[in-house]
PDB file of C-alpha atoms and ligand atoms in Angstrom:
ATOM      1  CA  MET A   1      25.037 -63.296 -52.064  1.00  0.00           C
ATOM      2  CA  ILE A   2      25.368 -64.056 -55.642  1.00  0.00           C
ATOM      3  CA  GLN A   3      26.697 -67.485 -56.837  1.00  0.00           C
ATOM      4  CA  MET A   4      26.630 -68.516 -60.572  1.00  0.00           C
ATOM      5  CA  ASN A   5      27.957 -72.418 -61.124  1.00  0.00           C
ATOM      6  CA  GLY A   6      28.326 -73.233 -64.852  1.00  0.00           C
ATOM      7  CA  VAL A   7      25.989 -70.547 -66.058  1.00  0.00           C
ATOM      8  CA  SER A   8      25.423 -69.798 -69.720  1.00  0.00           C
ATOM      9  CA  LYS A   9      22.675 -67.799 -71.481  1.00  0.00           C
ATOM     10  CA  VAL A  10      21.959 -68.274 -74.971  1.00  0.00           C
ATOM     11  CA  TYR A  11      19.024 -65.919 -76.336  1.00  0.00           C
ATOM     12  CA  SER A  12      16.538 -67.403 -78.891  1.00  0.00           C
ATOM     13  CA  ASN A  13      18.241 -66.111 -81.781  1.00  0.00           C
ATOM     14  CA  GLY A  14      20.871 -68.131 -81.028  1.00  0.00           C
ATOM     15  CA  SER A  15      23.114 -65.155 -79.618  1.00  0.00           C
ATOM     16  CA  VAL A  16      25.470 -66.557 -76.737  1.00  0.00           C
ATOM     17  CA  ALA A  17      25.765 -63.870 -74.121  1.00  0.00           C
ATOM     18  CA  LEU A  18      27.171 -65.897 -71.350  1.00  0.00           C
ATOM     19  CA  SER A  19      28.919 -69.158 -71.417  1.00  0.00           C
ATOM     20  CA  ASP A  20      29.874 -71.236 -68.507  1.00  0.00           C
ATOM     21  CA  ILE A  21      30.293 -68.408 -66.148  1.00  0.00           C
ATOM     22  CA  ASN A  22      31.588 -69.596 -62.635  1.00  0.00           C
ATOM     23  CA  VAL A  23      31.417 -66.722 -60.007  1.00  0.00           C
ATOM     24  CA  GLN A  24      30.850 -65.826 -56.532  1.00  0.00           C
ATOM     25  CA  ILE A  25      30.192 -62.532 -55.085  1.00  0.00           C
ATOM     26  CA  ASP A  26      29.917 -61.952 -51.023  1.00  0.00           C
ATOM     27  CA  LYS A  27      27.898 -59.677 -49.079  1.00  0.00           C
ATOM     28  CA  GLY A  28      29.311 -56.286 -48.659  1.00  0.00           C
ATOM     29  CA  GLU A  29      31.438 -56.656 -51.815  1.00  0.00           C
ATOM     30  CA  PHE A  30      31.725 -53.778 -54.727  1.00  0.00           C
ATOM     31  CA  VAL A  31      32.097 -55.387 -57.942  1.00  0.00           C
ATOM     32  CA  PHE A  32      32.402 -53.690 -61.713  1.00  0.00           C
ATOM     33  CA  VAL A  33      31.736 -55.700 -64.282  1.00  0.00           C
ATOM     34  CA  VAL A  34      33.451 -54.611 -67.524  1.00  0.00           C
ATOM     35  CA  GLY A  35      34.350 -55.783 -70.956  1.00  0.00           C
ATOM     36  CA  PRO A  36      33.915 -54.581 -74.629  1.00  0.00           C
ATOM     37  CA  SER A  37      30.446 -53.822 -76.338  1.00  0.00           C
ATOM     38  CA  GLY A  38      28.296 -57.186 -76.463  1.00  0.00           C
ATOM     39  CA  ALA A  39      30.680 -59.108 -74.162  1.00  0.00           C
ATOM     40  CA  GLY A  40      27.542 -60.090 -71.929  1.00  0.00           C
ATOM     41  CA  LYS A  41      27.531 -57.358 -69.065  1.00  0.00           C
ATOM     42  CA  SER A  42      24.196 -56.625 -69.373  1.00  0.00           C
ATOM     43  CA  THR A  43      22.927 -59.725 -69.732  1.00  0.00           C
ATOM     44  CA  PHE A  44      24.920 -60.888 -66.320  1.00  0.00           C
ATOM     45  CA  ILE A  45      23.136 -58.026 -64.472  1.00  0.00           C
ATOM     46  CA  LYS A  46      19.767 -59.068 -66.196  1.00  0.00           C
ATOM     47  CA  LEU A  47      20.121 -62.613 -64.482  1.00  0.00           C
ATOM     48  CA  VAL A  48      20.891 -61.570 -61.361  1.00  0.00           C
ATOM     49  CA  PHE A  49      17.271 -59.509 -60.995  1.00  0.00           C
ATOM     50  CA  ARG A  50      15.594 -62.238 -63.287  1.00  0.00           C
ATOM     51  CA  GLU A  51      15.059 -60.148 -66.059  1.00  0.00           C
ATOM     52  CA  GLU A  52      16.331 -62.888 -68.186  1.00  0.00           C
ATOM     53  CA  LEU A  53      16.658 -66.528 -67.362  1.00  0.00           C
ATOM     54  CA  PRO A  54      19.665 -68.754 -67.634  1.00  0.00           C
ATOM     55  CA  THR A  55      19.508 -71.341 -70.076  1.00  0.00           C
ATOM     56  CA  GLN A  56      22.175 -73.682 -68.263  1.00  0.00           C
ATOM     57  CA  GLY A  57      23.554 -73.555 -64.800  1.00  0.00           C
ATOM     58  CA  ASP A  58      22.715 -72.684 -61.245  1.00  0.00           C
ATOM     59  CA  LEU A  59      22.374 -69.181 -60.253  1.00  0.00           C
ATOM     60  CA  VAL A  60      21.517 -68.338 -56.320  1.00  0.00           C
ATOM     61  CA  VAL A  61      20.823 -64.607 -55.498  1.00  0.00           C
ATOM     62  CA  ASN A  62      20.212 -63.787 -51.988  1.00  0.00           C
ATOM     63  CA  GLY A  63      19.812 -67.517 -50.699  1.00  0.00           C
ATOM     64  CA  ARG A  64      17.275 -67.870 -53.869  1.00  0.00           C
ATOM     65  CA  ASN A  65      17.650 -70.368 -56.788  1.00  0.00           C
ATOM     66  CA  VAL A  66      16.796 -67.974 -59.593  1.00  0.00           C
ATOM     67  CA  GLY A  67      16.191 -70.329 -62.138  1.00  0.00           C
ATOM     68  CA  ASP A  68      13.503 -72.340 -59.910  1.00  0.00           C
ATOM     69  CA  LEU A  69      11.554 -69.497 -58.765  1.00  0.00           C
ATOM     70  CA  GLU A  70       7.887 -69.471 -59.400  1.00  0.00           C
ATOM     71  CA  PRO A  71       6.807 -66.131 -61.298  1.00  0.00           C
ATOM     72  CA  GLN A  72       4.826 -65.514 -58.134  1.00  0.00           C
ATOM     73  CA  GLU A  73       7.985 -65.349 -56.258  1.00  0.00           C
ATOM     74  CA  VAL A  74       9.772 -63.271 -58.234  1.00  0.00           C
ATOM     75  CA  PRO A  75       8.642 -60.044 -56.214  1.00  0.00           C
ATOM     76  CA  TYR A  76      10.311 -61.360 -53.319  1.00  0.00           C
ATOM     77  CA  LEU A  77      13.663 -61.642 -55.161  1.00  0.00           C
ATOM     78  CA  ARG A  78      13.301 -58.156 -56.400  1.00  0.00           C
ATOM     79  CA  ARG A  79      12.539 -56.846 -52.960  1.00  0.00           C
ATOM     80  CA  GLY A  80      15.907 -57.455 -51.698  1.00  0.00           C
ATOM     81  CA  LEU A  81      17.714 -55.810 -54.618  1.00  0.00           C
ATOM     82  CA  GLY A  82      18.077 -52.344 -55.830  1.00  0.00           C
ATOM     83  CA  ILE A  83      18.295 -51.437 -59.122  1.00  0.00           C
ATOM     84  CA  VAL A  84      19.638 -48.486 -61.309  1.00  0.00           C
ATOM     85  CA  PHE A  85      19.774 -48.079 -64.976  1.00  0.00           C
ATOM     86  CA  GLN A  86      21.707 -45.683 -67.357  1.00  0.00           C
ATOM     87  CA  ASP A  87      18.647 -43.617 -68.257  1.00  0.00           C
ATOM     88  CA  TYR A  88      17.179 -43.209 -64.588  1.00  0.00           C
ATOM     89  CA  ARG A  89      13.758 -44.650 -65.663  1.00  0.00           C
ATOM     90  CA  LEU A  90      11.982 -42.351 -63.075  1.00  0.00           C
ATOM     91  CA  LEU A  91       8.278 -41.898 -63.352  1.00  0.00           C
ATOM     92  CA  PRO A  92       7.689 -38.405 -65.136  1.00  0.00           C
ATOM     93  CA  ASN A  93       4.532 -37.430 -63.676  1.00  0.00           C
ATOM     94  CA  ARG A  94       5.702 -37.659 -59.966  1.00  0.00           C
ATOM     95  CA  THR A  95       7.818 -35.682 -58.012  1.00  0.00           C
ATOM     96  CA  ALA A  96      11.316 -37.055 -56.696  1.00  0.00           C
ATOM     97  CA  TYR A  97       9.800 -37.366 -53.155  1.00  0.00           C
ATOM     98  CA  GLU A  98       6.561 -39.271 -55.076  1.00  0.00           C
ATOM     99  CA  ASN A  99       8.987 -41.266 -57.020  1.00  0.00           C
ATOM    100  CA  VAL A 100      11.116 -42.853 -54.026  1.00  0.00           C
ATOM    101  CA  ALA A 101       7.760 -43.174 -51.872  1.00  0.00           C
ATOM    102  CA  PHE A 102       6.162 -45.474 -54.844  1.00  0.00           C
ATOM    103  CA  ALA A 103       8.925 -47.903 -54.012  1.00  0.00           C
ATOM    104  CA  MET A 104       7.727 -47.995 -50.597  1.00  0.00           C
ATOM    105  CA  GLN A 105       4.203 -48.148 -51.413  1.00  0.00           C
ATOM    106  CA  VAL A 106       4.626 -51.112 -53.649  1.00  0.00           C
ATOM    107  CA  VAL A 107       6.048 -53.115 -50.757  1.00  0.00           C
ATOM    108  CA  GLU A 108       3.154 -51.536 -48.756  1.00  0.00           C
ATOM    109  CA  SER A 109       5.012 -49.828 -46.175  1.00  0.00           C
ATOM    110  CA  SER A 110       3.148 -47.576 -43.915  1.00  0.00           C
ATOM    111  CA  HIS A 111       2.276 -44.051 -44.514  1.00  0.00           C
ATOM    112  CA  ARG A 112       4.352 -43.260 -41.064  1.00  0.00           C
ATOM    113  CA  GLU A 113       7.455 -45.281 -42.569  1.00  0.00           C
ATOM    114  CA  ILE A 114       7.241 -43.597 -45.765  1.00  0.00           C
ATOM    115  CA  GLN A 115       7.076 -40.374 -44.146  1.00  0.00           C
ATOM    116  CA  LYS A 116      10.209 -41.279 -41.924  1.00  0.00           C
ATOM    117  CA  ARG A 117      12.140 -43.081 -44.220  1.00  0.00           C
ATOM    118  CA  VAL A 118      11.843 -40.858 -47.924  1.00  0.00           C
ATOM    119  CA  PRO A 119      13.354 -37.759 -46.520  1.00  0.00           C
ATOM    120  CA  HIS A 120      16.367 -39.678 -44.609  1.00  0.00           C
ATOM    121  CA  VAL A 121      16.911 -41.287 -48.415  1.00  0.00           C
ATOM    122  CA  LEU A 122      17.022 -37.920 -49.892  1.00  0.00           C
ATOM    123  CA  ASP A 123      19.477 -36.747 -47.366  1.00  0.00           C
ATOM    124  CA  LEU A 124      21.613 -39.836 -47.978  1.00  0.00           C
ATOM    125  CA  VAL A 125      21.493 -38.708 -51.759  1.00  0.00           C
ATOM    126  CA  GLY A 126      22.102 -34.876 -51.072  1.00  0.00           C
ATOM    127  CA  LEU A 127      18.747 -34.069 -52.608  1.00  0.00           C
ATOM    128  CA  ARG A 128      16.324 -33.211 -49.992  1.00  0.00           C
ATOM    129  CA  GLN A 129      15.842 -29.876 -50.976  1.00  0.00           C
ATOM    130  CA  LYS A 130      14.528 -30.937 -54.622  1.00  0.00           C
ATOM    131  CA  ALA A 131      11.929 -33.499 -53.092  1.00  0.00           C
ATOM    132  CA  ARG A 132       9.115 -31.332 -54.729  1.00  0.00           C
ATOM    133  CA  HIS A 133      10.737 -31.172 -58.128  1.00  0.00           C
ATOM    134  CA  TYR A 134       9.631 -33.419 -61.332  1.00  0.00           C
ATOM    135  CA  PRO A 135      12.266 -35.434 -63.134  1.00  0.00           C
ATOM    136  CA  THR A 136      12.001 -32.885 -65.936  1.00  0.00           C
ATOM    137  CA  GLN A 137      13.081 -30.092 -63.487  1.00  0.00           C
ATOM    138  CA  MET A 138      16.198 -31.891 -62.437  1.00  0.00           C
ATOM    139  CA  SER A 139      19.769 -32.474 -64.348  1.00  0.00           C
ATOM    140  CA  GLY A 140      20.922 -35.876 -65.275  1.00  0.00           C
ATOM    141  CA  GLY A 141      22.948 -36.449 -62.096  1.00  0.00           C
ATOM    142  CA  GLU A 142      20.120 -35.082 -59.841  1.00  0.00           C
ATOM    143  CA  GLN A 143      17.820 -37.562 -61.613  1.00  0.00           C
ATOM    144  CA  GLN A 144      20.179 -40.444 -60.976  1.00  0.00           C
ATOM    145  CA  ARG A 145      20.470 -39.587 -57.363  1.00  0.00           C
ATOM    146  CA  ILE A 146      16.730 -40.005 -57.079  1.00  0.00           C
ATOM    147  CA  ALA A 147      16.938 -43.150 -59.058  1.00  0.00           C
ATOM    148  CA  ILE A 148      19.644 -44.303 -56.408  1.00  0.00           C
ATOM    149  CA  ALA A 149      17.338 -43.097 -53.561  1.00  0.00           C
ATOM    150  CA  ARG A 150      14.650 -45.294 -54.712  1.00  0.00           C
ATOM    151  CA  ALA A 151      16.691 -48.322 -55.149  1.00  0.00           C
ATOM    152  CA  ILE A 152      18.229 -48.325 -51.606  1.00  0.00           C
ATOM    153  CA  VAL A 153      14.851 -46.891 -49.866  1.00  0.00           C
ATOM    154  CA  ASN A 154      13.936 -50.692 -49.169  1.00  0.00           C
ATOM    155  CA  ASN A 155      17.143 -51.637 -47.601  1.00  0.00           C
ATOM    156  CA  PRO A 156      18.067 -53.955 -50.306  1.00  0.00           C
ATOM    157  CA  VAL A 157      21.046 -56.427 -49.873  1.00  0.00           C
ATOM    158  CA  ILE A 158      22.221 -55.685 -53.138  1.00  0.00           C
ATOM    159  CA  VAL A 159      22.425 -53.092 -55.449  1.00  0.00           C
ATOM    160  CA  ILE A 160      22.860 -53.746 -58.953  1.00  0.00           C
ATOM    161  CA  ALA A 161      23.563 -51.169 -61.828  1.00  0.00           C
ATOM    162  CA  ASP A 162      23.791 -51.222 -65.594  1.00  0.00           C
ATOM    163  CA  GLU A 163      26.023 -48.274 -66.606  1.00  0.00           C
ATOM    164  CA  PRO A 164      24.600 -45.776 -64.253  1.00  0.00           C
ATOM    165  CA  THR A 165      27.048 -42.945 -65.149  1.00  0.00           C
ATOM    166  CA  GLY A 166      26.568 -43.714 -68.945  1.00  0.00           C
ATOM    167  CA  ASN A 167      24.566 -40.402 -69.434  1.00  0.00           C
ATOM    168  CA  LEU A 168      26.623 -38.279 -67.045  1.00  0.00           C
ATOM    169  CA  ASP A 169      29.831 -35.963 -67.166  1.00  0.00           C
ATOM    170  CA  PRO A 170      33.037 -37.230 -65.441  1.00  0.00           C
ATOM    171  CA  GLU A 171      32.299 -34.880 -62.307  1.00  0.00           C
ATOM    172  CA  THR A 172      28.933 -35.839 -61.966  1.00  0.00           C
ATOM    173  CA  SER A 173      29.871 -39.445 -62.283  1.00  0.00           C
ATOM    174  CA  TRP A 174      32.226 -39.061 -59.670  1.00  0.00           C
ATOM    175  CA  GLU A 175      29.574 -37.773 -57.388  1.00  0.00           C
ATOM    176  CA  ILE A 176      27.252 -40.877 -58.134  1.00  0.00           C
ATOM    177  CA  MET A 177      30.412 -42.835 -57.141  1.00  0.00           C
ATOM    178  CA  LYS A 178      30.822 -41.321 -54.025  1.00  0.00           C
ATOM    179  CA  ILE A 179      27.269 -42.323 -53.254  1.00  0.00           C
ATOM    180  CA  PHE A 180      27.366 -45.730 -54.229  1.00  0.00           C
ATOM    181  CA  ASP A 181      30.644 -46.061 -52.099  1.00  0.00           C
ATOM    182  CA  ARG A 182      28.550 -44.880 -49.348  1.00  0.00           C
ATOM    183  CA  ILE A 183      25.901 -47.313 -49.562  1.00  0.00           C
ATOM    184  CA  ASN A 184      28.470 -50.009 -49.967  1.00  0.00           C
ATOM    185  CA  GLN A 185      30.093 -48.779 -46.542  1.00  0.00           C
ATOM    186  CA  ASN A 186      26.451 -49.488 -45.077  1.00  0.00           C
ATOM    187  CA  GLY A 187      27.098 -53.047 -46.139  1.00  0.00           C
ATOM    188  CA  THR A 188      25.196 -53.381 -49.225  1.00  0.00           C
ATOM    189  CA  THR A 189      26.299 -55.504 -52.042  1.00  0.00           C
ATOM    190  CA  ILE A 190      27.141 -53.529 -55.330  1.00  0.00           C
ATOM    191  CA  VAL A 191      27.286 -55.023 -58.788  1.00  0.00           C
ATOM    192  CA  MET A 192      28.116 -52.521 -61.369  1.00  0.00           C
ATOM    193  CA  ALA A 193      28.218 -52.893 -65.418  1.00  0.00           C
ATOM    194  CA  THR A 194      30.345 -50.000 -66.500  1.00  0.00           C
ATOM    195  CA  HIS A 195      32.385 -48.577 -69.574  1.00  0.00           C
ATOM    196  CA  ASP A 196      33.589 -45.751 -67.286  1.00  0.00           C
ATOM    197  CA  LYS A 197      37.196 -46.389 -67.348  1.00  0.00           C
ATOM    198  CA  THR A 198      37.973 -43.080 -65.006  1.00  0.00           C
ATOM    199  CA  VAL A 199      35.263 -44.405 -62.387  1.00  0.00           C
ATOM    200  CA  VAL A 200      36.801 -47.768 -62.357  1.00  0.00           C
ATOM    201  CA  ASP A 201      40.347 -46.893 -62.385  1.00  0.00           C
ATOM    202  CA  GLY A 202      39.639 -44.430 -59.503  1.00  0.00           C
ATOM    203  CA  MET A 203      37.834 -46.738 -57.296  1.00  0.00           C
ATOM    204  CA  ARG A 204      40.019 -49.648 -57.267  1.00  0.00           C
ATOM    205  CA  LYS A 205      37.203 -52.238 -56.352  1.00  0.00           C
ATOM    206  CA  ARG A 206      36.992 -55.848 -57.621  1.00  0.00           C
ATOM    207  CA  VAL A 207      36.839 -55.894 -61.401  1.00  0.00           C
ATOM    208  CA  ILE A 208      35.228 -58.776 -63.349  1.00  0.00           C
ATOM    209  CA  ALA A 209      35.983 -58.310 -67.249  1.00  0.00           C
ATOM    210  CA  ILE A 210      33.840 -60.641 -69.586  1.00  0.00           C
ATOM    211  CA  GLU A 211      34.824 -60.598 -73.187  1.00  0.00           C
ATOM    212  CA  LYS A 212      32.775 -62.778 -75.758  1.00  0.00           C
ATOM    213  CA  SER A 213      30.904 -64.295 -73.334  1.00  0.00           C
ATOM    214  CA  ARG A 214      33.344 -65.537 -70.723  1.00  0.00           C
ATOM    215  CA  ILE A 215      35.282 -64.088 -67.915  1.00  0.00           C
ATOM    216  CA  VAL A 216      38.694 -63.245 -68.690  1.00  0.00           C
ATOM    217  CA  ARG A 217      39.998 -61.647 -65.890  1.00  0.00           C
ATOM    218  CA  ASP A 218      38.683 -61.297 -61.941  1.00  0.00           C
ATOM    219  CA  GLU A 219      40.892 -59.154 -59.544  1.00  0.00           C
ATOM    220  CA  ALA A 220      40.612 -57.480 -56.420  1.00  0.00           C
ATOM    221  CA  LYS A 221      41.330 -53.864 -56.539  1.00  0.00           C
ATOM    222  CA  GLY A 222      41.640 -54.085 -60.295  1.00  0.00           C
ATOM    223  CA  VAL A 223      41.559 -51.529 -62.992  1.00  0.00           C
ATOM    224  CA  TYR A 224      39.325 -51.057 -66.148  1.00  0.00           C
ATOM    225  CA  GLY A 225      41.848 -52.575 -68.520  1.00  0.00           C
ATOM    226  CA  TYR A 226      40.712 -51.424 -71.750  1.00  0.00           C
ATOM    227  CA  GLU A 227      41.577 -48.056 -73.617  1.00  0.00           C
ATOM    228  CA  ASP A 228      38.004 -46.933 -74.641  1.00  0.00           C
TER     229      ASP A 228
HETATM  230  P1  ADP B   1      27.097 -55.949 -73.183  1.00  0.00           P
HETATM  231  O1  ADP B   1      26.189 -55.636 -71.989  1.00  0.00           O
HETATM  232  O2  ADP B   1      28.168 -56.421 -72.520  1.00  0.00           O
HETATM  233  O3  ADP B   1      27.212 -55.022 -74.353  1.00  0.00           O
HETATM  234  P2  ADP B   1      25.035 -57.831 -73.781  1.00  0.00           P
HETATM  235  O4  ADP B   1      24.585 -58.666 -72.602  1.00  0.00           O
HETATM  236  O5  ADP B   1      24.041 -56.757 -74.074  1.00  0.00           O
HETATM  237  O6  ADP B   1      26.500 -57.105 -73.643  1.00  0.00           O
HETATM  238  O7  ADP B   1      25.107 -58.710 -74.833  1.00  0.00           O
HETATM  239  C1  ADP B   1      25.741 -60.106 -75.196  1.00  0.00           C
HETATM  240  C2  ADP B   1      25.276 -60.470 -76.364  1.00  0.00           C
HETATM  241  O8  ADP B   1      23.767 -61.058 -76.364  1.00  0.00           O
HETATM  242  C3  ADP B   1      25.374 -59.799 -77.714  1.00  0.00           C
HETATM  243  O9  ADP B   1      26.004 -60.322 -78.917  1.00  0.00           O
HETATM  244  C4  ADP B   1      23.969 -59.300 -77.980  1.00  0.00           C
HETATM  245  O10 ADP B   1      23.778 -59.026 -79.143  1.00  0.00           O
HETATM  246  C5  ADP B   1      23.258 -60.426 -77.306  1.00  0.00           C
HETATM  247  N1  ADP B   1      21.854 -60.273 -76.718  1.00  0.00           N
HETATM  248  C6  ADP B   1      21.653 -59.090 -75.827  1.00  0.00           C
HETATM  249  N2  ADP B   1      20.430 -58.971 -75.672  1.00  0.00           N
HETATM  250  C7  ADP B   1      19.811 -59.698 -76.342  1.00  0.00           C
HETATM  251  C8  ADP B   1      18.570 -60.304 -76.738  1.00  0.00           C
HETATM  252  N3  ADP B   1      17.334 -59.668 -75.952  1.00  0.00           N
HETATM  253  N4  ADP B   1      18.161 -60.974 -77.976  1.00  0.00           N
HETATM  254  C9  ADP B   1      18.926 -61.576 -78.489  1.00  0.00           C
HETATM  255  N5  ADP B   1      20.188 -61.167 -78.369  1.00  0.00           N
HETATM  256  C10 ADP B   1      20.587 -60.675 -77.307  1.00  0.00           C
HETATM  257  P1  ADP B   2      19.106 -42.856 -38.847  1.00  0.00           P
HETATM  258  O1  ADP B   2      17.556 -43.028 -39.089  1.00  0.00           O
HETATM  259  O2  ADP B   2      19.056 -42.917 -37.413  1.00  0.00           O
HETATM  260  O3  ADP B   2      20.187 -41.989 -39.466  1.00  0.00           O
HETATM  261  P2  ADP B   2      20.553 -44.661 -40.366  1.00  0.00           P
HETATM  262  O4  ADP B   2      21.076 -43.613 -40.992  1.00  0.00           O
HETATM  263  O5  ADP B   2      21.343 -45.989 -39.546  1.00  0.00           O
HETATM  264  O6  ADP B   2      19.530 -44.191 -39.388  1.00  0.00           O
HETATM  265  O7  ADP B   2      19.879 -45.682 -41.245  1.00  0.00           O
HETATM  266  C1  ADP B   2      18.363 -46.048 -41.203  1.00  0.00           C
HETATM  267  C2  ADP B   2      18.199 -47.415 -42.183  1.00  0.00           C
HETATM  268  O8  ADP B   2      18.504 -47.203 -43.369  1.00  0.00           O
HETATM  269  C3  ADP B   2      18.685 -48.452 -41.526  1.00  0.00           C
HETATM  270  O9  ADP B   2      17.897 -49.889 -41.584  1.00  0.00           O
HETATM  271  C4  ADP B   2      19.974 -48.620 -42.483  1.00  0.00           C
HETATM  272  O10 ADP B   2      20.604 -49.838 -42.751  1.00  0.00           O
HETATM  273  C5  ADP B   2      19.689 -48.093 -43.647  1.00  0.00           C
HETATM  274  N1  ADP B   2      20.670 -47.667 -44.377  1.00  0.00           N
HETATM  275  C6  ADP B   2      21.098 -46.266 -43.899  1.00  0.00           C
HETATM  276  N2  ADP B   2      22.111 -46.144 -45.019  1.00  0.00           N
HETATM  277  C7  ADP B   2      21.818 -46.897 -46.051  1.00  0.00           C
HETATM  278  C8  ADP B   2      22.360 -46.818 -47.172  1.00  0.00           C
HETATM  279  N3  ADP B   2      23.416 -46.056 -47.547  1.00  0.00           N
HETATM  280  N4  ADP B   2      22.132 -47.815 -48.279  1.00  0.00           N
HETATM  281  C9  ADP B   2      21.244 -48.712 -47.576  1.00  0.00           C
HETATM  282  N5  ADP B   2      20.356 -48.800 -46.449  1.00  0.00           N
HETATM  283  C10 ADP B   2      20.852 -47.791 -45.676  1.00  0.00           C
END
C-alpha cells in the first residue's frame, strides 16, 4: 500500500526532516507514527498524500510512484486517500451533511449516490442526528467525527491522520479511536501520526518511531515509548 525505499526529505531551508527511510505498510494495517516534536512525523504523513515531495528515494502509494506523478495525476492519488487533521478543517459555512457530501461532489458522484452514501457514513460515525448542524454548533469530538466521515465517504484504501486527537480530551479521543478501529476492520489501511500515549498504549497496533529524521523502532503491537 505504502512503500518507501531510501526516502529522504530536506526542506529548502536545509532542515532534514527524513533520512533514508525504508518502510513497507501493507493493506489493512493500522500504523502509529510516533516520536518527539520535530522528528519528522508530519513530513512522513505529508509525503504520503504528496503535500511534500521526497528529495531522494522512491515512494509508492497505492501503486503510484508519488515522485513521478504529473500534477494532473495528483487528484487520482488523493482519491484513494482519506485525510484527517488535528484541526478538523471542515467548511464553516456548510452543515455536517454538506461537508461530507462535498467530498463526493468533488469526485462527481451522482445526486442519488450522495443521498444514499452520506447518511450511511454519518451513521458509521454516530452523528446522523447532527446532519443539519454547522461546525460551530458541534463539539470538537463531533467535528472530528464529521471530518472522519468526509475522509471515508469515497471508500479510500488508506486513511492518513495527523494528530487527530490532539485537540480532544482523553474520553473523546478514545471514542474517535474506536471509529478508526472500525474503519480499519473494514479493510482500510490507517496511518496515524500521534503524540497520544494513552491511545497508542491502549490500541496495541504497529508503532513506527521516528527520531531525528530516522526510524528508530518499528514493532507490531507496539507501545508509545515516551513519557510525554
Ligand atoms: P514532527 O511532525 O515530528 O514534529 P515535522 O515533520 O513537522 O516533525 O518536522 C521535521 C523537521 O523538518 C523539523 O526540523 C522541522 O522544523 C522541519 N520542517 C517541517 N516542515 C518544514 C517546512 N515547511 N520548511 C522547513 N522546515 C520544515
Ligand atoms: P450497507 O450499505 O449494506 O450498510 P456497508 O456497510 O457494507 O453496506 O458499506 C457500504 C460501502 O461502504 C461499501 O463499499 C463498504 O466497503 C464501505 N464501507 C463501509 N464501512 C466503511 C468504513 N468504515 N470505512 C470505509 N468504507 C466503508
